[in-house]
mmCIF file of C-alpha atoms in Angstrom:
data_model
loop_
_atom_site.group_PDB
_atom_site.id
_atom_site.type_symbol
_atom_site.label_atom_id
_atom_site.label_comp_id
_atom_site.label_asym_id
_atom_site.label_seq_id
_atom_site.Cartn_x
_atom_site.Cartn_y
_atom_site.Cartn_z
ATOM 1 C CA MET A 472 67.619 2.257 91.843
ATOM 2 C CA GLU A 473 71.327 3.135 92.059
ATOM 3 C CA SER A 474 72.631 4.853 95.243
ATOM 4 C CA ILE A 475 73.889 7.780 93.163
ATOM 5 C CA THR A 476 70.411 8.277 91.642
ATOM 6 C CA ILE A 477 68.863 8.228 95.121
ATOM 7 C CA LEU A 478 71.459 10.813 96.272
ATOM 8 C CA GLY A 479 70.531 13.041 93.305
ATOM 9 C CA LEU A 480 66.814 12.714 94.052
ATOM 10 C CA ILE A 481 67.342 13.603 97.737
ATOM 11 C CA ALA A 482 69.490 16.600 96.719
ATOM 12 C CA ALA A 483 66.832 17.768 94.215
ATOM 13 C CA THR A 484 64.031 17.332 96.771
ATOM 14 C CA LEU A 485 65.936 19.373 99.390
ATOM 15 C CA THR A 486 66.906 22.285 97.074
ATOM 16 C CA THR A 487 63.318 22.354 95.740
ATOM 17 C CA PHE A 488 61.303 22.076 98.974
ATOM 18 C CA ALA A 489 63.738 24.389 100.853
ATOM 19 C CA PHE A 490 61.590 27.285 99.623
ATOM 20 C CA LEU A 491 58.346 25.975 101.123
ATOM 21 C CA PRO A 492 59.188 27.367 104.645
ATOM 22 C CA GLN A 493 60.153 30.744 103.093
ATOM 23 C CA MET A 494 56.822 30.863 101.230
ATOM 24 C CA LEU A 495 54.862 29.946 104.385
ATOM 25 C CA LYS A 496 56.808 32.500 106.476
ATOM 26 C CA ALA A 497 55.943 35.274 103.982
ATOM 27 C CA ILE A 498 52.270 34.203 103.893
ATOM 28 C CA ILE A 499 51.982 34.050 107.711
ATOM 29 C CA ASN A 500 54.007 37.201 108.568
ATOM 30 C CA ARG A 501 52.801 39.346 105.618
ATOM 31 C CA HIS A 502 56.219 40.988 105.763
ATOM 32 C CA THR A 503 58.973 40.553 103.166
ATOM 33 C CA LYS A 504 61.244 43.594 103.646
ATOM 34 C CA ASP A 505 64.470 41.560 104.118
ATOM 35 C CA ILE A 506 63.789 39.351 101.083
ATOM 36 C CA SER A 507 65.626 40.412 97.904
ATOM 37 C CA LEU A 508 63.234 41.245 95.014
ATOM 38 C CA LEU A 509 66.062 40.831 92.475
ATOM 39 C CA THR A 510 66.905 37.353 93.860
ATOM 40 C CA TYR A 511 63.380 36.063 93.236
ATOM 41 C CA ILE A 512 63.075 37.761 89.802
ATOM 42 C CA ILE A 513 66.322 36.086 88.646
ATOM 43 C CA PHE A 514 65.434 32.798 90.392
ATOM 44 C CA VAL A 515 61.972 32.595 88.737
ATOM 45 C CA ILE A 516 63.438 33.339 85.264
ATOM 46 C CA GLY A 517 66.110 30.656 85.873
ATOM 47 C CA ILE A 518 63.460 28.119 86.958
ATOM 48 C CA ILE A 519 61.397 28.834 83.784
ATOM 49 C CA LEU A 520 64.540 28.248 81.661
ATOM 50 C CA TRP A 521 65.246 24.969 83.559
ATOM 51 C CA PHE A 522 61.625 23.925 82.862
ATOM 52 C CA ILE A 523 62.049 24.643 79.102
ATOM 53 C CA TYR A 524 65.376 22.753 79.229
ATOM 54 C CA GLY A 525 63.600 19.776 80.824
ATOM 55 C CA ILE A 526 60.822 19.866 78.186
ATOM 56 C CA ILE A 527 63.339 19.924 75.283
ATOM 57 C CA LYS A 528 65.493 17.180 76.878
ATOM 58 C CA ASN A 529 62.310 15.238 77.804
ATOM 59 C CA ASP A 530 63.712 14.910 81.352
ATOM 60 C CA LEU A 531 60.822 14.306 83.773
ATOM 61 C CA PRO A 532 62.729 14.911 87.075
ATOM 62 C CA ILE A 533 63.923 18.339 85.817
ATOM 63 C CA ILE A 534 60.385 19.205 84.632
ATOM 64 C CA LEU A 535 58.724 18.145 87.915
ATOM 65 C CA ALA A 536 61.357 19.718 90.219
ATOM 66 C CA ASN A 537 61.054 23.029 88.390
ATOM 67 C CA ILE A 538 57.234 23.048 88.434
ATOM 68 C CA VAL A 539 57.377 22.699 92.244
ATOM 69 C CA SER A 540 60.194 25.291 92.537
ATOM 70 C CA PHE A 541 58.212 27.685 90.337
ATOM 71 C CA ILE A 542 55.150 27.462 92.604
ATOM 72 C CA PHE A 543 57.207 28.342 95.707
ATOM 73 C CA ALA A 544 59.493 30.980 94.115
ATOM 74 C CA PHE A 545 56.739 32.720 92.110
ATOM 75 C CA THR A 546 54.513 32.905 95.218
ATOM 76 C CA ILE A 547 57.413 34.407 97.236
ATOM 77 C CA LEU A 548 58.009 36.925 94.389
ATOM 78 C CA ILE A 549 54.320 37.973 94.368
ATOM 79 C CA LEU A 550 54.305 38.267 98.201
ATOM 80 C CA LYS A 551 57.506 40.370 98.002
ATOM 81 C CA ILE A 552 55.791 42.734 95.522
ATOM 82 C CA ILE A 553 52.552 42.903 97.584
ATOM 83 C CA TYR A 554 54.003 43.261 101.099
ATOM 84 C CA LYS A 555 57.359 44.988 100.319
ATOM 85 C CA MET B 687 78.139 24.236 71.665
ATOM 86 C CA GLU B 688 74.551 23.042 71.196
ATOM 87 C CA SER B 689 71.696 25.540 71.831
ATOM 88 C CA ILE B 690 70.216 23.227 74.480
ATOM 89 C CA THR B 691 73.545 23.144 76.365
ATOM 90 C CA ILE B 692 73.726 26.953 76.253
ATOM 91 C CA LEU B 693 70.126 27.119 77.572
ATOM 92 C CA GLY B 694 71.085 24.795 80.445
ATOM 93 C CA LEU B 695 74.166 26.865 81.274
ATOM 94 C CA ILE B 696 72.127 30.109 81.294
ATOM 95 C CA ALA B 697 69.485 28.451 83.526
ATOM 96 C CA ALA B 698 72.191 27.171 85.918
ATOM 97 C CA THR B 699 73.899 30.589 86.038
ATOM 98 C CA LEU B 700 70.599 32.350 86.844
ATOM 99 C CA THR B 701 69.449 29.942 89.588
ATOM 100 C CA THR B 702 72.975 30.059 91.105
ATOM 101 C CA PHE B 703 73.714 33.810 90.977
ATOM 102 C CA ALA B 704 70.110 34.695 91.971
ATOM 103 C CA PHE B 705 71.295 34.440 95.598
ATOM 104 C CA LEU B 706 74.072 37.009 95.225
ATOM 105 C CA PRO B 707 71.650 39.998 95.629
ATOM 106 C CA GLN B 708 70.066 38.305 98.695
ATOM 107 C CA MET B 709 73.519 37.839 100.244
ATOM 108 C CA LEU B 710 74.490 41.469 99.530
ATOM 109 C CA LYS B 711 71.150 42.761 100.882
ATOM 110 C CA ALA B 712 71.672 40.860 104.154
ATOM 111 C CA ILE B 713 75.285 42.128 104.426
ATOM 112 C CA ILE B 714 74.310 45.756 103.745
ATOM 113 C CA ASN B 715 71.074 45.908 105.816
ATOM 114 C CA ARG B 716 72.290 43.703 108.708
ATOM 115 C CA HIS B 717 68.681 42.598 109.049
ATOM 116 C CA THR B 718 67.336 39.135 108.146
ATOM 117 C CA LYS B 719 64.082 38.826 110.112
ATOM 118 C CA ASP B 720 61.909 37.984 107.075
ATOM 119 C CA ILE B 721 64.352 35.359 105.767
ATOM 120 C CA SER B 722 63.444 31.758 106.681
ATOM 121 C CA LEU B 723 66.165 29.998 108.736
ATOM 122 C CA LEU B 724 64.737 26.573 107.823
ATOM 123 C CA THR B 725 64.849 27.424 104.082
ATOM 124 C CA TYR B 726 68.590 28.128 104.195
ATOM 125 C CA ILE B 727 69.386 25.130 106.441
ATOM 126 C CA ILE B 728 67.605 22.769 103.991
ATOM 127 C CA PHE B 729 69.021 24.634 100.956
ATOM 128 C CA VAL B 730 72.637 24.387 102.225
ATOM 129 C CA ILE B 731 72.275 20.642 102.983
ATOM 130 C CA GLY B 732 70.775 20.122 99.500
ATOM 131 C CA ILE B 733 73.645 22.039 97.872
ATOM 132 C CA ILE B 734 76.226 19.893 99.756
ATOM 133 C CA LEU B 735 74.467 16.729 98.511
ATOM 134 C CA TRP B 736 74.449 18.127 94.924
ATOM 135 C CA PHE B 737 78.189 18.806 95.303
ATOM 136 C CA ILE B 738 78.841 15.194 96.448
ATOM 137 C CA TYR B 739 76.629 13.980 93.545
ATOM 138 C CA GLY B 740 78.755 16.055 91.133
ATOM 139 C CA ILE B 741 82.010 14.649 92.593
ATOM 140 C CA ILE B 742 80.801 11.031 92.289
ATOM 141 C CA LYS B 743 79.440 11.598 88.748
ATOM 142 C CA ASN B 744 82.596 13.596 87.873
ATOM 143 C CA ASP B 745 80.318 16.348 86.508
ATOM 144 C CA LEU B 746 82.226 19.653 86.525
ATOM 145 C CA PRO B 747 79.231 22.017 85.876
ATOM 146 C CA ILE B 748 77.330 20.509 88.850
ATOM 147 C CA ILE B 749 80.456 20.766 91.060
ATOM 148 C CA LEU B 750 81.187 24.401 90.081
ATOM 149 C CA ALA B 751 77.543 25.594 90.253
ATOM 150 C CA ASN B 752 77.167 24.105 93.728
ATOM 151 C CA ILE B 753 80.439 25.595 95.034
ATOM 152 C CA VAL B 754 79.152 29.057 94.024
ATOM 153 C CA SER B 755 75.648 28.344 95.409
ATOM 154 C CA PHE B 756 77.190 27.130 98.671
ATOM 155 C CA ILE B 757 79.156 30.378 99.127
ATOM 156 C CA PHE B 758 75.983 32.499 98.713
ATOM 157 C CA ALA B 759 73.569 30.242 100.651
ATOM 158 C CA PHE B 760 75.957 29.482 103.532
ATOM 159 C CA THR B 761 76.766 33.209 103.929
ATOM 160 C CA ILE B 762 73.014 34.024 104.002
ATOM 161 C CA LEU B 763 72.513 31.254 106.611
ATOM 162 C CA ILE B 764 75.312 32.663 108.830
ATOM 163 C CA LEU B 765 73.904 36.217 108.465
ATOM 164 C CA LYS B 766 70.430 34.908 109.355
ATOM 165 C CA ILE B 767 71.845 33.332 112.544
ATOM 166 C CA ILE B 768 73.885 36.472 113.446
ATOM 167 C CA TYR B 769 71.315 39.204 112.696
ATOM 168 C CA LYS B 770 68.022 37.308 113.263
#
């Protein structure tokens, strides 16, 4: 695999899994007051559009990265709505 | 411009500008307790790697999107460190 491809995969992994600690923090603390509702609404819509983009382009890394991102971001959005 | 390219641009705009409301919320409220420090450390590193990836690939949309993302995410990270 080319170095540039590896760099892209590391970048994608970091920007995707970055939201795992935020999800866990919201689950553990049951407190999401400082989290922006609008941020996660826009972010989730954007992730869904990236997923559709990946499907149409038949681009597996984009599809997979956005499935994982959706799980984290959608969970944070639900926790934001529940815990406020 | 192709419909698929427009879809990609809309997706990129949403996942980039999603963090503007979070940045503004942190600036206005001066309170970031519920925001995950680790999330924004990993996110900022990932964005820097995406930026380098864009430079090497000479891909202007990736470069521009990640400059904007960096401004929002790095500001949120600094506010998280300042306000705790």
